[in-house]
Tab-separated table of C-alpha atoms in Angstrom:
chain	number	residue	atom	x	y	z
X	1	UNK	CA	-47.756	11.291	18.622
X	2	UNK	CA	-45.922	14.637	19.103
X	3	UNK	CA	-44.073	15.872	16.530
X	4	UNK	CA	-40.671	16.147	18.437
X	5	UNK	CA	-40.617	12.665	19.115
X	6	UNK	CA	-41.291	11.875	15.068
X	7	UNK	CA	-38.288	14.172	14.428
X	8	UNK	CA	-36.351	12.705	16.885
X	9	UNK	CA	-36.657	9.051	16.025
X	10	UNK	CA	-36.442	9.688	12.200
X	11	UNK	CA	-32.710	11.245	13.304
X	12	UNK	CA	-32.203	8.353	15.224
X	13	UNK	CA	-32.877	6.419	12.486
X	14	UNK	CA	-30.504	7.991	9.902
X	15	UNK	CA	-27.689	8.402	12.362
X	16	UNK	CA	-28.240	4.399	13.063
X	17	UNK	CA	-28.392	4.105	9.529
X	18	UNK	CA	-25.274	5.826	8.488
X	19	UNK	CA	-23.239	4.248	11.265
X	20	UNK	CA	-24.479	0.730	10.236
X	21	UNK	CA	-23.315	1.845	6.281
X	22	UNK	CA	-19.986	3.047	7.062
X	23	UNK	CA	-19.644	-0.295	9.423
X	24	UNK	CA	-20.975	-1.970	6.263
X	25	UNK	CA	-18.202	-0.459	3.684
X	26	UNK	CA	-15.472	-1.050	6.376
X	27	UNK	CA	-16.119	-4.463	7.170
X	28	UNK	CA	-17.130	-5.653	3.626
X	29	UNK	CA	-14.611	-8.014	1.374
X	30	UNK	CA	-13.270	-5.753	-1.281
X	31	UNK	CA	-11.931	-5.928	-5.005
X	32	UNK	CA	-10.003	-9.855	-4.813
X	33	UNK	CA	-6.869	-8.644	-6.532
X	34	UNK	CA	-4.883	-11.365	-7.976
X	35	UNK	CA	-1.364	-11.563	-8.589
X	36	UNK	CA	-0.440	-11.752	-12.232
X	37	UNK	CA	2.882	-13.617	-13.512
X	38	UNK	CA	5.491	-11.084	-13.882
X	39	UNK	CA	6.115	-9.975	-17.449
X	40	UNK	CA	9.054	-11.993	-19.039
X	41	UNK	CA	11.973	-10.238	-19.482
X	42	UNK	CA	14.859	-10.676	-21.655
X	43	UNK	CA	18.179	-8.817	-22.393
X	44	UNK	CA	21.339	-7.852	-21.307
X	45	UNK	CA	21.569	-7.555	-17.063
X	46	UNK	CA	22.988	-4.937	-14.635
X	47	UNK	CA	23.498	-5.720	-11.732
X	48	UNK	CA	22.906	-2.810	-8.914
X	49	UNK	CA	24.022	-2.866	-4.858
X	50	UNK	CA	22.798	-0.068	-3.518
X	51	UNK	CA	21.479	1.029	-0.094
X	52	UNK	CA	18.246	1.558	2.231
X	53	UNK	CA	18.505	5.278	1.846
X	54	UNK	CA	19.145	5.417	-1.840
X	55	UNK	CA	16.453	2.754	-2.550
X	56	UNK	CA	13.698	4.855	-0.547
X	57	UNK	CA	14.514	7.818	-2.316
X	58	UNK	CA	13.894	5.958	-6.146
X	59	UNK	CA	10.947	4.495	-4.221
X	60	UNK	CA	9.305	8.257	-3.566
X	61	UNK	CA	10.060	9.265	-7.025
X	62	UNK	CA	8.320	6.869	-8.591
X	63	UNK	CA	5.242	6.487	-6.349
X	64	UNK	CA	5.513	10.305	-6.222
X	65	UNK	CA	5.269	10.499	-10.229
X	66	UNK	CA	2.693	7.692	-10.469
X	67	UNK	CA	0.280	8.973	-7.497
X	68	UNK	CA	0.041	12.542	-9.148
X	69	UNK	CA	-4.091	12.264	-8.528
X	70	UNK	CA	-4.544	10.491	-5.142
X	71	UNK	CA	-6.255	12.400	-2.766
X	72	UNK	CA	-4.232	10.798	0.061
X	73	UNK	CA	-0.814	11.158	0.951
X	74	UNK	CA	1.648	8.027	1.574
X	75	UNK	CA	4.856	8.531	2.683
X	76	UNK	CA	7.509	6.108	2.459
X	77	UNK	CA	10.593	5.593	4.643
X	78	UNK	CA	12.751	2.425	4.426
X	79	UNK	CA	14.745	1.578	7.547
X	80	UNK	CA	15.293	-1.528	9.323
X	81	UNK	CA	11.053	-2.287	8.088
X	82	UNK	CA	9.555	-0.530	4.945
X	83	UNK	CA	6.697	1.944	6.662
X	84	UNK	CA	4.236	3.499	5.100
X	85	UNK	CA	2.961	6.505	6.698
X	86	UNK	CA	-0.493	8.156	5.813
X	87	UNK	CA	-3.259	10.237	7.034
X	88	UNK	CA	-7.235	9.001	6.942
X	89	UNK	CA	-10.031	11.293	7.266
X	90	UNK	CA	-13.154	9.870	8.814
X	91	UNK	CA	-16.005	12.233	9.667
X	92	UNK	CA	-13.570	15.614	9.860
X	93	UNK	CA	-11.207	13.812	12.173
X	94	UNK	CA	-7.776	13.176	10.525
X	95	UNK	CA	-5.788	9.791	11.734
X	96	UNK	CA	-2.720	9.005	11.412
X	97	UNK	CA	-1.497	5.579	9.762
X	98	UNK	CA	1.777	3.988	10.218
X	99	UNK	CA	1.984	0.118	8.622
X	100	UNK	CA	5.217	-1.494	9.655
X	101	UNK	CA	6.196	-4.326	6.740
X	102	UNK	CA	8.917	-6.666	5.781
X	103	UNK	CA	9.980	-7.120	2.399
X	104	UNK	CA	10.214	-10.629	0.901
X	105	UNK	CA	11.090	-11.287	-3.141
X	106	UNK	CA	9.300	-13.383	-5.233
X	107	UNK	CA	9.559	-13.855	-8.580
X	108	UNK	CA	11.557	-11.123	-9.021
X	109	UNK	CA	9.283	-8.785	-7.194
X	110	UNK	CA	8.134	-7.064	-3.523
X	111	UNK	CA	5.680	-8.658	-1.438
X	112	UNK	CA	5.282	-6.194	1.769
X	113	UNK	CA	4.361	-8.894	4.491
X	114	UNK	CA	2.693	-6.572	7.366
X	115	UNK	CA	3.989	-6.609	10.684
X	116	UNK	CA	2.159	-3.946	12.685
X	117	UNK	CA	-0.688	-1.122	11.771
X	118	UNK	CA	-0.699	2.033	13.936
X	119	UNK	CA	-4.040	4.238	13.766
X	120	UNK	CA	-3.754	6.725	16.719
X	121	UNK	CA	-4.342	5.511	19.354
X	122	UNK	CA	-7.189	2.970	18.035
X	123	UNK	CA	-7.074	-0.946	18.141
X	124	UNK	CA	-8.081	-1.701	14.290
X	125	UNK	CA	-7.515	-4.957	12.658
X	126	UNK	CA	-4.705	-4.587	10.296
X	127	UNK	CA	-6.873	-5.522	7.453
X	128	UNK	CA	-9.776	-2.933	7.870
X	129	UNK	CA	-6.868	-0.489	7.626
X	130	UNK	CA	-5.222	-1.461	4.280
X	131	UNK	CA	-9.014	-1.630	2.762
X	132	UNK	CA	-9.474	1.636	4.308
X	133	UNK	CA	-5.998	2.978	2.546
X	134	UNK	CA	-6.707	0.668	-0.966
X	135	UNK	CA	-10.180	2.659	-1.371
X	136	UNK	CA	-9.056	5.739	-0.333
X	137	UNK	CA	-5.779	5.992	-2.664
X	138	UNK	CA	-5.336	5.276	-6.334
X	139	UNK	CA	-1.994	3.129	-6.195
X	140	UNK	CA	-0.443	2.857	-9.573
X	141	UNK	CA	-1.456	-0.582	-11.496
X	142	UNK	CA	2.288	-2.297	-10.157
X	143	UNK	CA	1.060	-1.801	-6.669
X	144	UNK	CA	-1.484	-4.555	-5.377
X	145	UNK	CA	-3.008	-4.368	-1.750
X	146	UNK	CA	-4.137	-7.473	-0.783
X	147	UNK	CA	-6.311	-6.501	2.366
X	148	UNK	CA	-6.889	-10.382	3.003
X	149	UNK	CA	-3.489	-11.349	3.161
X	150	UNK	CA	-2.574	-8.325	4.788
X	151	UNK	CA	0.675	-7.947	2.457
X	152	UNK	CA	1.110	-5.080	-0.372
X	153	UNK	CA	2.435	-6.947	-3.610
X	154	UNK	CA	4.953	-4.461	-5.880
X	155	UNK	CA	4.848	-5.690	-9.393
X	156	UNK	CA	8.722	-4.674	-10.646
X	157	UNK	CA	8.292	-6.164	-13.804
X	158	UNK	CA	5.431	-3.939	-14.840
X	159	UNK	CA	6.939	-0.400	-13.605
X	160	UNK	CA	8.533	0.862	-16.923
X	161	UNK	CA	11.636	2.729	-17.147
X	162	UNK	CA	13.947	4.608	-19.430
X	163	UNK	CA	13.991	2.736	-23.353
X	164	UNK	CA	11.781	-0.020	-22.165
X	165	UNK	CA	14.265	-1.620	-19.528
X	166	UNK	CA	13.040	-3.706	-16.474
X	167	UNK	CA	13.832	-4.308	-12.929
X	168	UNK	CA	13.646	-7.321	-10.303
X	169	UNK	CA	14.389	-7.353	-7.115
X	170	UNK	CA	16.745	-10.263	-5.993
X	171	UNK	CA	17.041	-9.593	-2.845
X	172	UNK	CA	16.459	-7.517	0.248
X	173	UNK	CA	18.309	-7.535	3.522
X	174	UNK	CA	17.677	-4.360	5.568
X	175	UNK	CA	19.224	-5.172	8.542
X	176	UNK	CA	22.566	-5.691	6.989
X	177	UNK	CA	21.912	-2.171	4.924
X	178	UNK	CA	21.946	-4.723	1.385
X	179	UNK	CA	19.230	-4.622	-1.692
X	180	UNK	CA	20.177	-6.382	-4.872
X	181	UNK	CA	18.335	-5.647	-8.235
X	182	UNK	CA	19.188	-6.393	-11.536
X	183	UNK	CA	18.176	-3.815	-13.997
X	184	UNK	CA	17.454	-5.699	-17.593
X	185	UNK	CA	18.280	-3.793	-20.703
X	186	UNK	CA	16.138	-5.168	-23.718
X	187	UNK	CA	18.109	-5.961	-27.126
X	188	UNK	CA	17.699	-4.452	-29.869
């Protein structure tokens, strides 16, 4: 056999290879992440209105302080939906992501229910793309993405701030401009 059809077939190979591996890692069930009850808290409660605008911008500063290593960028702007704006990387092309989601509480916390994904100008299932964005950025422990159920759970209850007090949401109305949390001052 000539040699140029050997060296051809073998790069066949490998590029069918590496496109069947990548198809492989995309399509593959991740990590199962599990919900875990929120942490009890106790204490004295203060009870906070505030806005969209003013609740995005505490939302940046802590993802911003607790996503100090990820080598992906997520941008967050709360509106009438919470989006999430990124950028993927796949073989030296860059794609933009924009998930559209709807806040719901429970227990206290923020389940992100997704609406819409928007990759380009690609048609991908809304789940490939939070697997995609769970593997490629290291999302503080409070933040659960739940490719399956195509929702992003925010753990309140486990996001420390200052002398050991707590938040939970209780509840989230965007379209009327309204989020209610009660911040929960431990006793001493």
């Amino acid at each position: 056999m000539n040699k140029w059809k050997v060296a051809f077939l073998l790069l066949a190979g490998t590029v069918l290879l590496t496109l069947a591996t990548v198809l492989y890692l995309l399509t593959a069930d991740g990590k199962q992440v599990t919900e875990q009850p929120p942490l009890p808290i106790e204490g004295n409660i203060l009870k906070v209105e505030t806005t969209a605008k003013e609740f995005e911008a505490i939302a940046k500063q802590y993802l911003t302080a607790a996503m100090k290593q990820s080598p992906v960028p997520v941008e967050i702007v709360i509106d009438e939906k919470i989006y999430l704006y990124s950028t993927l990387t796949i073989f030296n092309f860059d794609l933009p992501i924009q998930m559209d989601f709807t806040p719901v509480v429970k227990d206290g916390n923020i389940v992100l229910n997704q609406e819409a994904v928007h990759v380009g100008k690609a048609n991908i299932p809304p789940e490939f793309v939070l697997k995609m964005i769970d593997d490629a950025v290291d999302f503080p422990n409070w933040i659960m993405v739940k490719p399956n159920d195509e929702e992003i759970y925010v753990d309140l209850s486990r996001i420390n701030i200052a002398s050991g007090s707590r938040v939970r949401a209780k509840e989230i109305d965007l379209p009327n401009d309204k989020i209610e949390l009660e911040v929960v001052i431990p006793n001493e």
